[in-house]
Coordinates of C-alpha atoms in Angstrom, one line a residue:
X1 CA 0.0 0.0 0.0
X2 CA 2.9 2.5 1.0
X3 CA 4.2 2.0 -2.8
X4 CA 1.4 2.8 -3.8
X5 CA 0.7 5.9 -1.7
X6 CA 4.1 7.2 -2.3
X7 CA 5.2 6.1 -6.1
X8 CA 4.8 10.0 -7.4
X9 CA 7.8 10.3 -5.4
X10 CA 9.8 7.8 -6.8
X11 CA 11.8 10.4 -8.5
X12 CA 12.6 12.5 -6.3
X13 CA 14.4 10.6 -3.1
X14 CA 13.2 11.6 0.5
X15 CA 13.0 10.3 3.7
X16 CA 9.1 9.6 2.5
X17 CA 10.5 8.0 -0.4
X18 CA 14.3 6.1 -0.6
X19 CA 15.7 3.1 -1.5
X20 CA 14.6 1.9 2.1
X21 CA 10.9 3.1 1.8
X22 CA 10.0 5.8 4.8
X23 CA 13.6 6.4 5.8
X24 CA 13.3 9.0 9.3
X25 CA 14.8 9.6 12.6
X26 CA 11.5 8.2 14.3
X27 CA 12.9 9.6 17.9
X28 CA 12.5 13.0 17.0
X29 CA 9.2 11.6 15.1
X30 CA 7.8 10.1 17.9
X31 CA 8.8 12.5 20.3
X32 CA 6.9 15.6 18.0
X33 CA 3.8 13.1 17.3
X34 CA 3.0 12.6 21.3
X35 CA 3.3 16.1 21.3
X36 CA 0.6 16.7 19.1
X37 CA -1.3 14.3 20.4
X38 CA -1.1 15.3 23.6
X39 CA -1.7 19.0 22.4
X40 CA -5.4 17.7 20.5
X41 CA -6.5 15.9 24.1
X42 CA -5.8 19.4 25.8
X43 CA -7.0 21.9 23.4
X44 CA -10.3 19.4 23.3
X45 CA -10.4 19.5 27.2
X46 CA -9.3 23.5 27.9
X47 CA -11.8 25.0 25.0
X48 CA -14.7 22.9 25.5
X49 CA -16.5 25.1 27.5
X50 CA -15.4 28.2 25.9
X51 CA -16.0 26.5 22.5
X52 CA -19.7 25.6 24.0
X53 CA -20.6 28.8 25.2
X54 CA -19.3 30.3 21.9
X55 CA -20.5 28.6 19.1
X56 CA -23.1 26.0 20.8
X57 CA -20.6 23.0 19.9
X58 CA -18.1 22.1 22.8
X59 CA -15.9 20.9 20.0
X60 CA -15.7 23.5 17.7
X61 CA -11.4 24.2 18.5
X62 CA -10.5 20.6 18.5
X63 CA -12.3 20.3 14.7
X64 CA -10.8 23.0 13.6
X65 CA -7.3 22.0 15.6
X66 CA -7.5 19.0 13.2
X67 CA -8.0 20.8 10.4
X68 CA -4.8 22.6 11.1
X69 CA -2.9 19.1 12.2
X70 CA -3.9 18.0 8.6
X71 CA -2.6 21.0 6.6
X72 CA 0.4 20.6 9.3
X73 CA 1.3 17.3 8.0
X74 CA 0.9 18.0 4.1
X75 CA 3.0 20.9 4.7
X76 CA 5.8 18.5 6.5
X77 CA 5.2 16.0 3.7
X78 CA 6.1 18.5 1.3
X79 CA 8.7 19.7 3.1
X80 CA 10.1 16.8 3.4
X81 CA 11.0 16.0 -0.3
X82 CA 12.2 19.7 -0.9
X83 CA 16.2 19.4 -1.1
X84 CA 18.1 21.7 1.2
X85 CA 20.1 23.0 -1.8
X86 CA 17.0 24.6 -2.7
X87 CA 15.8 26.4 0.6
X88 CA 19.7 27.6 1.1
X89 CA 19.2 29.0 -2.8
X90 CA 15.9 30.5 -2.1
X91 CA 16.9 32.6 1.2
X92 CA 17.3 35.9 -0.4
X93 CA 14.0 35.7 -1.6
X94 CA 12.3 34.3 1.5
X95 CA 13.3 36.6 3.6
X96 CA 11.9 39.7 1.4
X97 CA 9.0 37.7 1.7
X98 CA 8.8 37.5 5.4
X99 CA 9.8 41.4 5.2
X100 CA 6.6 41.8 2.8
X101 CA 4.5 39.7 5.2
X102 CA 5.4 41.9 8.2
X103 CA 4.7 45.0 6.1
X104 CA 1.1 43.9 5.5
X105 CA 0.2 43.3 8.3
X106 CA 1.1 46.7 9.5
X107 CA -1.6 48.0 7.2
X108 CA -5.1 48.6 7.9
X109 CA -7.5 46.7 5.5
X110 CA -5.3 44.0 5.9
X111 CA -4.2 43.1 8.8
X112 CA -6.5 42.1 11.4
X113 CA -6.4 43.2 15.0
X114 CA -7.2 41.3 17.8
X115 CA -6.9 42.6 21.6
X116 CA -5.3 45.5 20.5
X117 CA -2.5 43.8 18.7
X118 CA -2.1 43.7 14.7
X119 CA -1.0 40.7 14.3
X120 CA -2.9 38.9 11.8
X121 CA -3.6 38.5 8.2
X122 CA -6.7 37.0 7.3
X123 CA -8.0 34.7 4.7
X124 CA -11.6 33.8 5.0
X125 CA -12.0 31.5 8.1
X126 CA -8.6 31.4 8.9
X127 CA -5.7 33.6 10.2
X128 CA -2.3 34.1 9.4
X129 CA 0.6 35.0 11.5
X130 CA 3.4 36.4 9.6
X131 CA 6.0 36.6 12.6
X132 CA 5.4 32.4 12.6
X133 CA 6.4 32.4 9.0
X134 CA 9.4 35.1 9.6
X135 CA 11.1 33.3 12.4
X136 CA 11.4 30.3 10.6
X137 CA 12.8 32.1 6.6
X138 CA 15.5 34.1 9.1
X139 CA 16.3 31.3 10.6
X140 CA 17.2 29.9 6.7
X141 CA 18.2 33.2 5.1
X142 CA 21.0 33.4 8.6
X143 CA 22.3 30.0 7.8
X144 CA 23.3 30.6 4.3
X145 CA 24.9 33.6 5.3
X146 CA 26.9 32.0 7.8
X147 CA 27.9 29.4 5.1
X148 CA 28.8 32.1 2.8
X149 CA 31.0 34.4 5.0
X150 CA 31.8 32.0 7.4
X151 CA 35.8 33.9 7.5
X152 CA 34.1 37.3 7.8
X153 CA 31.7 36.5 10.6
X154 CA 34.8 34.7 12.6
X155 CA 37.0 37.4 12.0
X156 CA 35.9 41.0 10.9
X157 CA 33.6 43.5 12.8
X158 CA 31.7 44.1 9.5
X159 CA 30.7 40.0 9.2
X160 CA 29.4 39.9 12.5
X161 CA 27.3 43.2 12.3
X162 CA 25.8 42.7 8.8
X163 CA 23.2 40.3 9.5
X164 CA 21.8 42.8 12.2
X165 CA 21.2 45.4 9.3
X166 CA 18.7 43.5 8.1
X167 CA 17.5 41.9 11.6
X168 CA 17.0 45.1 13.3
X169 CA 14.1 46.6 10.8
X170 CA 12.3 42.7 10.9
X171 CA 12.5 43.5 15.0
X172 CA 11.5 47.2 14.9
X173 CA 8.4 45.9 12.3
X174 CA 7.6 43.2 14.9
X175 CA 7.6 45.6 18.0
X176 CA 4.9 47.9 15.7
X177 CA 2.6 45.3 16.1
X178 CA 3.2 45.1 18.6
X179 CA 4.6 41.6 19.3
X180 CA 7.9 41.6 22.2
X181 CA 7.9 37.9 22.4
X182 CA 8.6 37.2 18.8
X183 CA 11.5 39.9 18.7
X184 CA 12.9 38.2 21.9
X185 CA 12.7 34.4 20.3
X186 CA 13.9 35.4 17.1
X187 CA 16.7 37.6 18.1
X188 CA 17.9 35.0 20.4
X189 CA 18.0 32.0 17.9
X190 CA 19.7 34.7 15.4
X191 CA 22.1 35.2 18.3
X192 CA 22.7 31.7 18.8
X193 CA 23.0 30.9 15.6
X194 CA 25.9 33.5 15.3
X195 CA 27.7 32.3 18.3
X196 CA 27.9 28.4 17.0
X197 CA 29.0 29.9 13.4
X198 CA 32.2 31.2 15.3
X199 CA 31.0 34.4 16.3
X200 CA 33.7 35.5 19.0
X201 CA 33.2 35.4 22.9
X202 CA 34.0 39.1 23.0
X203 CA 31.9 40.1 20.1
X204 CA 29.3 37.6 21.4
X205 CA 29.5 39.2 25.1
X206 CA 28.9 42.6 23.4
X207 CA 26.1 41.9 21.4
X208 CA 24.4 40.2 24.4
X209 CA 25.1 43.6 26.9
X210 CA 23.9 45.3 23.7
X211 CA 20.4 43.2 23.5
X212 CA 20.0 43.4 27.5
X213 CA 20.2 46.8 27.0
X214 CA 17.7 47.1 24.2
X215 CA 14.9 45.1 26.0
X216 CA 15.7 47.5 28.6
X217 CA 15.0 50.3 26.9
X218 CA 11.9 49.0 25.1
X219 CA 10.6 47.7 28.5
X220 CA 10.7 51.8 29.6
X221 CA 9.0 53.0 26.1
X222 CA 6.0 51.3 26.7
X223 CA 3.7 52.1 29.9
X224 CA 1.7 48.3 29.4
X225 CA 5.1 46.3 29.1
X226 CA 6.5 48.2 32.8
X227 CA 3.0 47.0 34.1
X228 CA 3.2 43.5 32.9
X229 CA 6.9 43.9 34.8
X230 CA 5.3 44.8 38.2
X231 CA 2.6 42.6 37.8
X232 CA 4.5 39.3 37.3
X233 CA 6.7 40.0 40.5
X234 CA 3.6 40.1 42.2
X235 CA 0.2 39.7 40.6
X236 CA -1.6 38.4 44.1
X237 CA -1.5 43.2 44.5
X238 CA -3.7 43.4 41.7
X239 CA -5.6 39.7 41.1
X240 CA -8.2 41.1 40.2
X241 CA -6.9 43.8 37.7
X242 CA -3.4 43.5 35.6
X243 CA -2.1 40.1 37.3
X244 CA -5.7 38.4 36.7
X245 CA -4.2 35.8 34.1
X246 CA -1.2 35.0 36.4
X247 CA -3.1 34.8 39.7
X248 CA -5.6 32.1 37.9
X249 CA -2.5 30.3 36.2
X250 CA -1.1 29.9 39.6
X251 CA -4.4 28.5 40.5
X252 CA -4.5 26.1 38.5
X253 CA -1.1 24.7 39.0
X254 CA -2.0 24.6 43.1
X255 CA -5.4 22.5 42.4
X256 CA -2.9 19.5 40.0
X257 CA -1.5 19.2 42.9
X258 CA 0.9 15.8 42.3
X259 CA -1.2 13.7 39.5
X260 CA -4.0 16.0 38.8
X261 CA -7.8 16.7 39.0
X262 CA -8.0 13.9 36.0
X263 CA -8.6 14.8 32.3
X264 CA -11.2 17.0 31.6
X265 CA -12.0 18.2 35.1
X266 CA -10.2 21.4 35.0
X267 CA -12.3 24.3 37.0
X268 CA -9.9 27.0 35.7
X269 CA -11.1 26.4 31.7
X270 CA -14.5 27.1 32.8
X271 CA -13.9 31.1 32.0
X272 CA -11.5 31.8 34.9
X273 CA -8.3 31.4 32.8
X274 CA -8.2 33.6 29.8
X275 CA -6.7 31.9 26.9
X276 CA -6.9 29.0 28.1
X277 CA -6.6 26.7 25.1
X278 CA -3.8 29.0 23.7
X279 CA -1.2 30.8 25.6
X280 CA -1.9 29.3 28.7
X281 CA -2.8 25.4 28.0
X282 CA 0.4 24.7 29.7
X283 CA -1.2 25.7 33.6
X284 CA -4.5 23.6 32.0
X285 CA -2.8 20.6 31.4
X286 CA -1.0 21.3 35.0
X287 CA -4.1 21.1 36.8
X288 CA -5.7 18.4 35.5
X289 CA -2.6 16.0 35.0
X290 CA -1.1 17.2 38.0
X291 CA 3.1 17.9 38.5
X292 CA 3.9 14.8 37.5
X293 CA 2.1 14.9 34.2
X294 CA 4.0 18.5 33.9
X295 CA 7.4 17.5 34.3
X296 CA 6.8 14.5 31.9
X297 CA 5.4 17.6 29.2
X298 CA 8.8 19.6 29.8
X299 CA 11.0 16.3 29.8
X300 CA 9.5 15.3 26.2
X301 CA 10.1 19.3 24.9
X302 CA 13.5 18.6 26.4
X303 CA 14.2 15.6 24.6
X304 CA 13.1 16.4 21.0
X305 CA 14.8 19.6 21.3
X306 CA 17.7 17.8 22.2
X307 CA 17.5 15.9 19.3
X308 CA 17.4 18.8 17.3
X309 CA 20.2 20.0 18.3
X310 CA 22.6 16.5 18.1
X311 CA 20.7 16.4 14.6
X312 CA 22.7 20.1 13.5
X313 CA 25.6 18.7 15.2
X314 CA 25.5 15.7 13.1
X315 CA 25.3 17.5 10.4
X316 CA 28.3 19.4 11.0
X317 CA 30.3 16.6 11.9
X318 CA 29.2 16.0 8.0
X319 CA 30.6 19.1 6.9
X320 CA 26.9 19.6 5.8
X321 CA 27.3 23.3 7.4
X322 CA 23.8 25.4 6.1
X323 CA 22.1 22.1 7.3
X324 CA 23.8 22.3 10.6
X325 CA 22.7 26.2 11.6
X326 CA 19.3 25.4 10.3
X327 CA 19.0 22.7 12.5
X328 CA 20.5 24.9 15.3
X329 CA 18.3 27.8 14.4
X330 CA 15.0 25.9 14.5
X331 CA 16.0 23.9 18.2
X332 CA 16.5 27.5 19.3
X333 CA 13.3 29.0 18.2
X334 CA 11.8 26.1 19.8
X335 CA 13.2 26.4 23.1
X336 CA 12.9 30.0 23.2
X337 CA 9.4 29.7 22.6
X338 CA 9.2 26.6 25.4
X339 CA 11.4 28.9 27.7
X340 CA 9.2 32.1 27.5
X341 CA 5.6 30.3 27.5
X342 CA 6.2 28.0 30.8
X343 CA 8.3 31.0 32.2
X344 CA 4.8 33.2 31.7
X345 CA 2.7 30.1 33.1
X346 CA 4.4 29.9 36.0
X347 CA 5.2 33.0 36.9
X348 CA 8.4 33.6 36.2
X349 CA 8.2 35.9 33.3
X350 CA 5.7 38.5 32.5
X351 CA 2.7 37.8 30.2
X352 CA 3.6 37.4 26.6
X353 CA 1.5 36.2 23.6
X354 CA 4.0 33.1 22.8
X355 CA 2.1 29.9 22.2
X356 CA 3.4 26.6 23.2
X357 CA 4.8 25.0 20.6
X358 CA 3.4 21.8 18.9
X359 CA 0.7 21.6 21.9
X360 CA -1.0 25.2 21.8
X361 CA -4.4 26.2 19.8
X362 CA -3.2 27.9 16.8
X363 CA -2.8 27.2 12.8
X364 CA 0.3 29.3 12.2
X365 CA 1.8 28.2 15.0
X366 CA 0.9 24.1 14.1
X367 CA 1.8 24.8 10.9
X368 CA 4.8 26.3 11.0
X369 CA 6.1 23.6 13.6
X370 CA 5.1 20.7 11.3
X371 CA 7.3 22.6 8.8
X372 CA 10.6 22.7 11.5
X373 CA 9.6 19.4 12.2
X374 CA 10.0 18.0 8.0
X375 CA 13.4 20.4 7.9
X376 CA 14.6 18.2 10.8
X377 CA 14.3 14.7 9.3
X378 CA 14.8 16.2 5.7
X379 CA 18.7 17.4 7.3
X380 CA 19.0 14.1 9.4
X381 CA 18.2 12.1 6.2
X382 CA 20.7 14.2 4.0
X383 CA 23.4 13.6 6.7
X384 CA 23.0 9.7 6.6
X385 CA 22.9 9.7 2.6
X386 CA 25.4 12.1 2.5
X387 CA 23.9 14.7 0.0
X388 CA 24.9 18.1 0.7
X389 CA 28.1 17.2 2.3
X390 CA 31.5 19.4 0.4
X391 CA 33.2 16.0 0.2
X392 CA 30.3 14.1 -1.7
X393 CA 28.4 14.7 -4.6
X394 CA 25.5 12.6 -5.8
X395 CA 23.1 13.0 -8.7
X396 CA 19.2 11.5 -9.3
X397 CA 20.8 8.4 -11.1
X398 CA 22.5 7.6 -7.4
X399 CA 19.1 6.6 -5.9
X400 CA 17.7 5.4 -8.9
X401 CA 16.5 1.5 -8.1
X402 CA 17.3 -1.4 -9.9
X403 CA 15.1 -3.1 -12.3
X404 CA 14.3 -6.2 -11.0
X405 CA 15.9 -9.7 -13.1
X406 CA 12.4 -12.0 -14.4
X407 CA 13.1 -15.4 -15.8
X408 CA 12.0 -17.0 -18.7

């Protein structure tokens, strides 16, 4: 049947499609799959009765969470068989595009606001986030820059500093939307992604006093982000006002106890906790599977972004170098994300709009981690065959299969 399913792709080898049929690194598979299902059983559970009161069916988000999951996988499918020689050809022109994307939302007409945030873009049913889209094409415009210049970012002022002259206007555009969490993640992954290209510790310890010093700055421009700042420190002053959100995560977290009040029968999602099947699914699951249902949630994020990470470092043990800081670029954007969203559950950050990747209600967000996800097994794939690597060189004909021998 899988021949069948998959012989259009019998020309063009992938890990859907080799000489060894569906040809993966099923860790990081499996370790992304019980993510998303464990995401669909706590979006079903957090928005049912917000999805009730809403649209009269309690499962409105999880059908339309599916509908996302299944785009999500076509889109890693794809992925999937698109060689990396074409996304490192193609980052020039991504990037303008995530530029463009970032522009149009800006304008009125066409962007769509939503709690006083412009943020969106939408088509029909559905919404767009562009800052989903721009994180990830950064990530792959950076890495073939590092691969290009890799001498000039090591060793000259001018190489480490011209990737920012493009960075900078994506952050400013970002912070017009106004969208701090975004900046922060992608900003950090570019910085990351610098420093494991070969980025100097002096220039690196610069450019980190240099971004403490911008969020610092921003932090003091804005009257609601110095609010959220006060608020997290202690939001039991104001539960009622500006920590609400917190003061009801917290809640929840204290009613989990050790293993839970049991699937389903979360008090908190009953219109206590704003955002509950989104931003803050993280303190639902908490209170329903309890602490040790938590730390199992963190120890699986751990491990797949783990594996992320090995996977870039494979790569670059296989001299398979834009491979390697894509690899690093999406682990990072993932973790930064993780960081950020549990910090803000718990407490230990102030509220920010970052979703939780792979398990949080949202179709860019899905989407665009079903994407990382197909880059990831697309790069370990290429490192086991060898294609990209600067010591090997392979055509189509390489993967070709052999006719099979009949008899007479």
């Amino acid at each position: 049947m899988s021949q069948a399913l998959f012989g259009f792709l019998r020309p063009y080898p992938s890990p859907l499609a080799g000489r060894r049929g569906m040809d993966m690194d099923f860790p990081l598979l499996a370790g992304c799959l019980a993510l998303l299902g464990l995401g669909l059983v706590m979006i079903t559970s957090a928005s049912s009765e917000v999805a009730a009161a809403s649209s009269g069916n309690p499962l409105y988000h999880m059908i339309r969470h599916l509908v996302y999951l299944g785009i999500g996988f076509v889109a890693c499918a794809v992925v999937m068989m698109i060689p990396l020689a074409t996304w490192q050809r193609l980052g020039g022109m991504l990037l303008i595009g995530a530029i463009a994307l970032l522009v149009m939302v800006l304008i009125p007409g066409i962007g769509r606001e939503v709690n006083g945030s412009m943020r969106w873009i939408g088509f029909g049913m559905f919404n767009v986030q562009p800052s989903e889209i721009a994180k990830m094409f950064v990530v792959i415009y950076l890495a073939g820059y590092l691969v290009r210049r890799q001498e000039e970012v090591r060793e000259s002022w001018m190489g480490f500093f011209k990737p920012f002259i493009v960075l900078l206007p994506m952050a400013g555009l970002l912070l017009l939307e106004p969208d701090f969490g975004a900046t922060v993640v992608m900003m950090g992954a570019a910085a990351g992604m610098l420093f494991l290209g070969g980025v100097g510790l002096f220039r690196f310890g610069l450019m980190v006093a240099l971004a403490v010093g911008a969020v610092f700055v921003l932090v003091q421009a804005q009257p609601y982000r110095m609010a959220r700042l006060v608020t997290f420190t202690d939001p039991w002053a104001d539960q009622f006002g500006s920590g609400y959100q917190l003061t009801q995560a917290l809640i929840a977290f204290g009613r989990g106890e050790w293993f839970g009040v049991g699937l389903g029968n979360s008090i908190q999602k009953q219109f206590y906790l704003p955002e509950a099947h989104t931003d803050f699914v993280f303190s639902v699951l908490a209170e329903e599977l309890g602490l040790v249902g938590a730390l199992a949630t963190v120890a699986l994020f751990c491990f797949v972004s783990a594996r992320a990470l090995y996977i870039g470092l494979w790569a670059e043990k296989a001299k398979q170098f834009f491979a390697a800081y894509v690899a690093y670029g999406l682990a990072f954007l993932w973790i930064g994300q993780f960081l950020i969203n549990i910090g803000v559950n718990v407490g230990l950050l102030p509220t920010k709009g970052l979703t939780l990747p792979f398990l949080s209600y949202g179709g860019s967000s899905l989407v665009i981690c079903c994407v990382s996800l197909g880059l990831l097994l697309r790069i370990e794939w290429e490192r086991r065959s060898l294609l990209g690597s600067e010591e090997t060189e392979f055509s189509e004909a390489d993967f070709a299969e052999e006719e099979p021998l009949h008899g007479r």
